[in-house]
Amino acid sequence: MTQLAAGNRIVVGVDGSEASMAALLWATRQARALEADVAAMHAWEPAEPRLAPYAPASARPTAAEQRDRAAQLLASTLREVFGPRIDNAVRAVLLEGPPERVLVQQARSALLLALGRTAHGQYGQPAIGAVGRACLRNATVPVLAVPAAARPVSPLGTAEAPRLIRSGAA
């Protein structure tokens, strides 16, 4: 078996969703098997809030406040996945920029890029979002889409099992 170089890592896109948590957990397990590190990446962009022009300036979050919120999201996601003790092989990385560009750039020297995806395109949305599609198109390393853990859906009603009808039978 071939030994991997010491600098190997798996880049994981983290956005706080259940799907990205599943990707982070998968990447950590895989990294142990490959003796690699995990870079849990959250990319953020300063956004202009959609407020009325007459809204007070204090209602508009500053870039520093937005960065702090992004850092809190990354930290809380890591705590939710790992609990109080984060795996030593996992490094939290917060970068400013469009997520699709940041993830593709950071994954260039990685073993692979792991992203979360919804179980089956829930709520009429595609299973992989715009960032994931851009990463699939532009990444120079393998991109793995890890499905979110399936949650039990509360039944709206009872449905009968489909019946098999044979042709020619009355």
mmCIF file of N, CA, C and O in Angstrom, residues 56-128:
data_model
loop_
_atom_site.group_PDB
_atom_site.id
_atom_site.type_symbol
_atom_site.label_atom_id
_atom_site.label_comp_id
_atom_site.label_asym_id
_atom_site.label_seq_id
_atom_site.Cartn_x
_atom_site.Cartn_y
_atom_site.Cartn_z
ATOM 1 N N PRO A 56 -32.105 53.032 9.609
ATOM 2 C CA PRO A 56 -30.927 53.628 10.253
ATOM 3 C C PRO A 56 -29.663 52.820 9.965
ATOM 4 O O PRO A 56 -29.709 51.608 9.749
ATOM 5 N N ALA A 57 -28.538 53.504 9.961
ATOM 6 C CA ALA A 57 -27.248 52.859 9.688
ATOM 7 C C ALA A 57 -26.956 51.764 10.718
ATOM 8 O O ALA A 57 -26.295 50.774 10.401
ATOM 9 N N SER A 58 -27.456 51.911 11.927
ATOM 10 C CA SER A 58 -27.212 50.913 12.973
ATOM 11 C C SER A 58 -27.883 49.577 12.650
ATOM 12 O O SER A 58 -27.518 48.546 13.199
ATOM 13 N N ALA A 59 -28.871 49.591 11.744
ATOM 14 C CA ALA A 59 -29.551 48.345 11.359
ATOM 15 C C ALA A 59 -28.737 47.548 10.357
ATOM 16 O O ALA A 59 -29.011 46.373 10.130
ATOM 17 N N ARG A 60 -27.729 48.189 9.760
ATOM 18 C CA ARG A 60 -26.890 47.529 8.762
ATOM 19 C C ARG A 60 -25.671 46.917 9.458
ATOM 20 O O ARG A 60 -24.874 47.642 10.046
ATOM 21 N N PRO A 61 -25.506 45.589 9.380
ATOM 22 C CA PRO A 61 -24.332 44.993 10.021
ATOM 23 C C PRO A 61 -23.057 45.361 9.266
ATOM 24 O O PRO A 61 -23.041 45.440 8.035
ATOM 25 N N THR A 62 -21.996 45.605 10.019
ATOM 26 C CA THR A 62 -20.707 45.921 9.410
ATOM 27 C C THR A 62 -20.067 44.638 8.889
ATOM 28 O O THR A 62 -20.497 43.530 9.229
ATOM 29 N N ALA A 63 -19.029 44.793 8.081
ATOM 30 C CA ALA A 63 -18.298 43.623 7.576
ATOM 31 C C ALA A 63 -17.709 42.827 8.739
ATOM 32 O O ALA A 63 -17.700 41.592 8.720
ATOM 33 N N ALA A 64 -17.236 43.524 9.772
ATOM 34 C CA ALA A 64 -16.673 42.832 10.937
ATOM 35 C C ALA A 64 -17.744 42.007 11.661
ATOM 36 O O ALA A 64 -17.484 40.879 12.087
ATOM 37 N N GLU A 65 -18.946 42.567 11.771
ATOM 38 C CA GLU A 65 -20.045 41.822 12.403
ATOM 39 C C GLU A 65 -20.423 40.606 11.564
ATOM 40 O O GLU A 65 -20.698 39.532 12.100
ATOM 41 N N GLN A 66 -20.435 40.762 10.246
ATOM 42 C CA GLN A 66 -20.753 39.634 9.369
ATOM 43 C C GLN A 66 -19.674 38.558 9.474
ATOM 44 O O GLN A 66 -19.976 37.369 9.494
ATOM 45 N N ARG A 67 -18.413 38.977 9.567
ATOM 46 C CA ARG A 67 -17.316 38.016 9.723
ATOM 47 C C ARG A 67 -17.454 37.272 11.054
ATOM 48 O O ARG A 67 -17.270 36.069 11.117
ATOM 49 N N ASP A 68 -17.800 37.991 12.114
ATOM 50 C CA ASP A 68 -17.995 37.354 13.422
ATOM 51 C C ASP A 68 -19.125 36.333 13.370
ATOM 52 O O ASP A 68 -19.021 35.250 13.946
ATOM 53 N N ARG A 69 -20.222 36.671 12.678
ATOM 54 C CA ARG A 69 -21.329 35.721 12.537
ATOM 55 C C ARG A 69 -20.893 34.484 11.772
ATOM 56 O O ARG A 69 -21.260 33.362 12.111
ATOM 57 N N ALA A 70 -20.088 34.672 10.729
ATOM 58 C CA ALA A 70 -19.583 33.534 9.945
ATOM 59 C C ALA A 70 -18.678 32.660 10.814
ATOM 60 O O ALA A 70 -18.758 31.427 10.764
ATOM 61 N N ALA A 71 -17.832 33.282 11.631
ATOM 62 C CA ALA A 71 -16.951 32.520 12.533
ATOM 63 C C ALA A 71 -17.772 31.756 13.566
ATOM 64 O O ALA A 71 -17.456 30.596 13.892
ATOM 65 N N GLN A 72 -18.823 32.371 14.077
ATOM 66 C CA GLN A 72 -19.697 31.690 15.037
ATOM 67 C C GLN A 72 -20.399 30.507 14.394
ATOM 68 O O GLN A 72 -20.531 29.449 15.009
ATOM 69 N N LEU A 73 -20.834 30.667 13.147
ATOM 70 C CA LEU A 73 -21.493 29.568 12.447
ATOM 71 C C LEU A 73 -20.524 28.390 12.286
ATOM 72 O O LEU A 73 -20.885 27.242 12.544
ATOM 73 N N LEU A 74 -19.289 28.672 11.893
ATOM 74 C CA LEU A 74 -18.292 27.619 11.728
ATOM 75 C C LEU A 74 -18.002 26.933 13.057
ATOM 76 O O LEU A 74 -18.003 25.696 13.145
ATOM 77 N N ALA A 75 -17.802 27.713 14.105
ATOM 78 C CA ALA A 75 -17.502 27.139 15.422
ATOM 79 C C ALA A 75 -18.676 26.311 15.947
ATOM 80 O O ALA A 75 -18.478 25.207 16.475
ATOM 81 N N SER A 76 -19.890 26.807 15.802
ATOM 82 C CA SER A 76 -21.047 26.050 16.317
ATOM 83 C C SER A 76 -21.262 24.774 15.514
ATOM 84 O O SER A 76 -21.676 23.753 16.067
ATOM 85 N N THR A 77 -20.974 24.806 14.212
ATOM 86 C CA THR A 77 -21.098 23.597 13.399
ATOM 87 C C THR A 77 -20.087 22.548 13.865
ATOM 88 O O THR A 77 -20.431 21.375 14.025
ATOM 89 N N LEU A 78 -18.857 22.967 14.104
ATOM 90 C CA LEU A 78 -17.837 22.030 14.589
ATOM 91 C C LEU A 78 -18.223 21.457 15.953
ATOM 92 O O LEU A 78 -18.068 20.266 16.199
ATOM 93 N N ARG A 79 -18.758 22.313 16.835
ATOM 94 C CA ARG A 79 -19.188 21.818 18.155
ATOM 95 C C ARG A 79 -20.332 20.824 18.035
ATOM 96 O O ARG A 79 -20.393 19.843 18.757
ATOM 97 N N GLU A 80 -21.252 21.091 17.118
ATOM 98 C CA GLU A 80 -22.394 20.180 16.950
ATOM 99 C C GLU A 80 -21.949 18.826 16.406
ATOM 100 O O GLU A 80 -22.465 17.795 16.798
ATOM 101 N N VAL A 81 -20.979 18.828 15.499
ATOM 102 C CA VAL A 81 -20.508 17.574 14.914
ATOM 103 C C VAL A 81 -19.617 16.802 15.889
ATOM 104 O O VAL A 81 -19.765 15.597 16.046
ATOM 105 N N PHE A 82 -18.695 17.500 16.553
ATOM 106 C CA PHE A 82 -17.684 16.819 17.359
ATOM 107 C C PHE A 82 -17.901 16.926 18.862
ATOM 108 O O PHE A 82 -17.200 16.262 19.625
ATOM 109 N N GLY A 83 -18.798 17.774 19.308
ATOM 110 C CA GLY A 83 -18.953 17.986 20.731
ATOM 111 C C GLY A 83 -17.860 18.924 21.232
ATOM 112 O O GLY A 83 -17.259 19.661 20.451
ATOM 113 N N PRO A 84 -17.565 18.862 22.537
ATOM 114 C CA PRO A 84 -16.589 19.805 23.092
ATOM 115 C C PRO A 84 -15.143 19.545 22.651
ATOM 116 O O PRO A 84 -14.313 20.429 22.707
ATOM 117 N N ARG A 85 -14.835 18.315 22.226
ATOM 118 C CA ARG A 85 -13.463 17.991 21.827
ATOM 119 C C ARG A 85 -13.398 17.761 20.320
ATOM 120 O O ARG A 85 -13.836 16.734 19.823
ATOM 121 N N ILE A 86 -12.836 18.724 19.623
ATOM 122 C CA ILE A 86 -12.721 18.629 18.168
ATOM 123 C C ILE A 86 -11.507 17.778 17.832
ATOM 124 O O ILE A 86 -10.444 17.909 18.441
ATOM 125 N N ASP A 87 -11.668 16.909 16.863
ATOM 126 C CA ASP A 87 -10.594 16.031 16.407
ATOM 127 C C ASP A 87 -9.352 16.856 16.059
ATOM 128 O O ASP A 87 -9.447 17.904 15.433
ATOM 129 N N ASN A 88 -8.176 16.380 16.466
ATOM 130 C CA ASN A 88 -6.920 17.102 16.218
ATOM 131 C C ASN A 88 -6.613 17.265 14.733
ATOM 132 O O ASN A 88 -5.869 18.164 14.351
ATOM 133 N N ALA A 89 -7.121 16.383 13.902
ATOM 134 C CA ALA A 89 -6.838 16.442 12.466
ATOM 135 C C ALA A 89 -7.708 17.472 11.750
ATOM 136 O O ALA A 89 -7.502 17.735 10.577
ATOM 137 N N VAL A 90 -8.666 18.067 12.453
ATOM 138 C CA VAL A 90 -9.589 19.022 11.839
ATOM 139 C C VAL A 90 -9.132 20.448 12.134
ATOM 140 O O VAL A 90 -8.860 20.804 13.277
ATOM 141 N N ARG A 91 -9.057 21.236 11.080
ATOM 142 C CA ARG A 91 -8.672 22.638 11.206
ATOM 143 C C ARG A 91 -9.798 23.489 10.646
ATOM 144 O O ARG A 91 -10.232 23.280 9.503
ATOM 145 N N ALA A 92 -10.281 24.426 11.437
ATOM 146 C CA ALA A 92 -11.342 25.331 10.990
ATOM 147 C C ALA A 92 -10.718 26.471 10.189
ATOM 148 O O ALA A 92 -9.733 27.066 10.623
ATOM 149 N N VAL A 93 -11.277 26.745 9.020
ATOM 150 C CA VAL A 93 -10.751 27.799 8.146
ATOM 151 C C VAL A 93 -11.907 28.700 7.726
ATOM 152 O O VAL A 93 -12.883 28.228 7.152
ATOM 153 N N LEU A 94 -11.765 29.983 8.013
ATOM 154 C CA LEU A 94 -12.758 30.981 7.632
ATOM 155 C C LEU A 94 -12.113 31.905 6.609
ATOM 156 O O LEU A 94 -11.082 32.516 6.887
ATOM 157 N N LEU A 95 -12.695 31.981 5.420
ATOM 158 C CA LEU A 95 -12.140 32.807 4.353
ATOM 159 C C LEU A 95 -13.228 33.688 3.756
ATOM 160 O O LEU A 95 -14.375 33.268 3.621
ATOM 161 N N GLU A 96 -12.832 34.892 3.378
ATOM 162 C CA GLU A 96 -13.768 35.802 2.735
ATOM 163 C C GLU A 96 -13.723 35.596 1.231
ATOM 164 O O GLU A 96 -12.651 35.493 0.635
ATOM 165 N N GLY A 97 -14.891 35.514 0.624
ATOM 166 C CA GLY A 97 -14.986 35.381 -0.821
ATOM 167 C C GLY A 97 -16.161 34.512 -1.208
ATOM 168 O O GLY A 97 -16.791 33.883 -0.357
ATOM 169 N N PRO A 98 -16.460 34.457 -2.500
ATOM 170 C CA PRO A 98 -17.558 33.604 -2.960
ATOM 171 C C PRO A 98 -17.240 32.146 -2.642
ATOM 172 O O PRO A 98 -16.140 31.671 -2.968
ATOM 173 N N PRO A 99 -18.159 31.423 -2.012
ATOM 174 C CA PRO A 99 -17.873 30.043 -1.591
ATOM 175 C C PRO A 99 -17.377 29.142 -2.717
ATOM 176 O O PRO A 99 -16.426 28.388 -2.527
ATOM 177 N N GLU A 100 -17.984 29.240 -3.902
ATOM 178 C CA GLU A 100 -17.564 28.348 -4.983
ATOM 179 C C GLU A 100 -16.116 28.613 -5.389
ATOM 180 O O GLU A 100 -15.345 27.686 -5.622
ATOM 181 N N ARG A 101 -15.704 29.875 -5.414
ATOM 182 C CA ARG A 101 -14.325 30.214 -5.782
ATOM 183 C C ARG A 101 -13.350 29.815 -4.684
ATOM 184 O O ARG A 101 -12.309 29.212 -4.939
ATOM 185 N N VAL A 102 -13.692 30.121 -3.438
ATOM 186 C CA VAL A 102 -12.824 29.804 -2.309
ATOM 187 C C VAL A 102 -12.623 28.293 -2.187
ATOM 188 O O VAL A 102 -11.493 27.821 -2.031
ATOM 189 N N LEU A 103 -13.692 27.523 -2.265
ATOM 190 C CA LEU A 103 -13.580 26.069 -2.120
ATOM 191 C C LEU A 103 -12.743 25.447 -3.226
ATOM 192 O O LEU A 103 -11.886 24.596 -2.981
ATOM 193 N N VAL A 104 -12.969 25.880 -4.455
ATOM 194 C CA VAL A 104 -12.202 25.331 -5.580
ATOM 195 C C VAL A 104 -10.721 25.680 -5.432
ATOM 196 O O VAL A 104 -9.854 24.836 -5.630
ATOM 197 N N GLN A 105 -10.419 26.923 -5.054
ATOM 198 C CA GLN A 105 -9.018 27.327 -4.881
ATOM 199 C C GLN A 105 -8.351 26.552 -3.751
ATOM 200 O O GLN A 105 -7.225 26.082 -3.883
ATOM 201 N N GLN A 106 -9.033 26.427 -2.633
ATOM 202 C CA GLN A 106 -8.436 25.755 -1.475
ATOM 203 C C GLN A 106 -8.287 24.258 -1.690
ATOM 204 O O GLN A 106 -7.440 23.623 -1.077
ATOM 205 N N ALA A 107 -9.106 23.691 -2.559
ATOM 206 C CA ALA A 107 -9.056 22.245 -2.801
ATOM 207 C C ALA A 107 -8.003 21.861 -3.835
ATOM 208 O O ALA A 107 -7.740 20.675 -4.020
ATOM 209 N N ARG A 108 -7.382 22.826 -4.489
ATOM 210 C CA ARG A 108 -6.419 22.507 -5.553
ATOM 211 C C ARG A 108 -5.317 21.563 -5.087
ATOM 212 O O ARG A 108 -4.896 20.704 -5.831
ATOM 213 N N SER A 109 -4.827 21.716 -3.896
ATOM 214 C CA SER A 109 -3.738 20.863 -3.411
ATOM 215 C C SER A 109 -4.247 19.758 -2.482
ATOM 216 O O SER A 109 -3.460 19.110 -1.809
ATOM 217 N N ALA A 110 -5.546 19.548 -2.449
ATOM 218 C CA ALA A 110 -6.140 18.563 -1.541
ATOM 219 C C ALA A 110 -6.332 17.212 -2.220
ATOM 220 O O ALA A 110 -6.208 17.080 -3.441
ATOM 221 N N LEU A 111 -6.647 16.212 -1.397
ATOM 222 C CA LEU A 111 -6.993 14.892 -1.935
ATOM 223 C C LEU A 111 -8.348 14.939 -2.609
ATOM 224 O O LEU A 111 -8.551 14.350 -3.666
ATOM 225 N N LEU A 112 -9.289 15.642 -1.968
ATOM 226 C CA LEU A 112 -10.630 15.773 -2.519
ATOM 227 C C LEU A 112 -11.370 16.878 -1.825
ATOM 228 O O LEU A 112 -10.933 17.392 -0.794
ATOM 229 N N LEU A 113 -12.502 17.239 -2.389
ATOM 230 C CA LEU A 113 -13.398 18.248 -1.840
ATOM 231 C C LEU A 113 -14.697 17.558 -1.481
ATOM 232 O O LEU A 113 -15.319 16.917 -2.328
ATOM 233 N N ALA A 114 -15.092 17.646 -0.216
ATOM 234 C CA ALA A 114 -16.339 17.027 0.245
ATOM 235 C C ALA A 114 -17.374 18.118 0.501
ATOM 236 O O ALA A 114 -17.095 19.103 1.176
ATOM 237 N N LEU A 115 -18.556 17.916 -0.052
ATOM 238 C CA LEU A 115 -19.668 18.843 0.120
ATOM 239 C C LEU A 115 -20.891 18.071 0.569
ATOM 240 O O LEU A 115 -21.034 16.887 0.276
ATOM 241 N N GLY A 116 -21.787 18.745 1.237
ATOM 242 C CA GLY A 116 -23.042 18.114 1.621
ATOM 243 C C GLY A 116 -24.078 18.293 0.534
ATOM 244 O O GLY A 116 -24.002 19.206 -0.279
ATOM 245 N N ARG A 117 -25.028 17.384 0.524
ATOM 246 C CA ARG A 117 -26.176 17.513 -0.381
ATOM 247 C C ARG A 117 -27.406 17.033 0.363
ATOM 248 O O ARG A 117 -27.315 16.216 1.264
ATOM 249 N N THR A 118 -28.554 17.553 -0.028
ATOM 250 C CA THR A 118 -29.787 17.110 0.610
ATOM 251 C C THR A 118 -30.080 15.678 0.181
ATOM 252 O O THR A 118 -29.560 15.207 -0.835
ATOM 253 N N ALA A 119 -30.900 15.004 0.941
ATOM 254 C CA ALA A 119 -31.137 13.581 0.699
ATOM 255 C C ALA A 119 -31.664 13.299 -0.702
ATOM 256 O O ALA A 119 -31.124 12.484 -1.423
ATOM 257 N N HIS A 120 -32.710 13.961 -1.111
ATOM 258 C CA HIS A 120 -33.301 13.682 -2.438
ATOM 259 C C HIS A 120 -33.894 14.938 -3.043
ATOM 260 O O HIS A 120 -34.961 14.912 -3.613
ATOM 261 N N GLY A 121 -33.208 16.031 -2.918
ATOM 262 C CA GLY A 121 -33.773 17.268 -3.462
ATOM 263 C C GLY A 121 -35.032 17.636 -2.705
ATOM 264 O O GLY A 121 -36.092 17.738 -3.285
ATOM 265 N N GLN A 122 -34.907 17.823 -1.404
ATOM 266 C CA GLN A 122 -36.065 18.101 -0.560
ATOM 267 C C GLN A 122 -36.732 19.417 -0.938
ATOM 268 O O GLN A 122 -36.099 20.347 -1.408
ATOM 269 N N TYR A 123 -38.012 19.494 -0.726
ATOM 270 C CA TYR A 123 -38.820 20.695 -0.919
ATOM 271 C C TYR A 123 -38.736 21.215 -2.351
ATOM 272 O O TYR A 123 -38.751 22.414 -2.588
ATOM 273 N N GLY A 124 -38.590 20.322 -3.307
ATOM 274 C CA GLY A 124 -38.568 20.716 -4.698
ATOM 275 C C GLY A 124 -37.262 21.352 -5.156
ATOM 276 O O GLY A 124 -37.161 21.819 -6.271
ATOM 277 N N GLN A 125 -36.266 21.408 -4.287
ATOM 278 C CA GLN A 125 -34.972 21.978 -4.633
ATOM 279 C C GLN A 125 -34.052 20.886 -5.163
ATOM 280 O O GLN A 125 -34.206 19.726 -4.824
ATOM 281 N N PRO A 126 -33.066 21.238 -5.990
ATOM 282 C CA PRO A 126 -32.119 20.216 -6.455
ATOM 283 C C PRO A 126 -31.313 19.683 -5.274
ATOM 284 O O PRO A 126 -31.102 20.391 -4.294
ATOM 285 N N ALA A 127 -30.864 18.446 -5.372
ATOM 286 C CA ALA A 127 -30.126 17.816 -4.279
ATOM 287 C C ALA A 127 -28.806 18.525 -4.017
ATOM 288 O O ALA A 127 -28.318 18.521 -2.899
ATOM 289 N N ILE A 128 -28.215 19.124 -5.018
ATOM 290 C CA ILE A 128 -26.966 19.862 -4.809
ATOM 291 C C ILE A 128 -27.187 21.289 -5.284
ATOM 292 O O ILE A 128 -27.783 21.531 -6.329
#
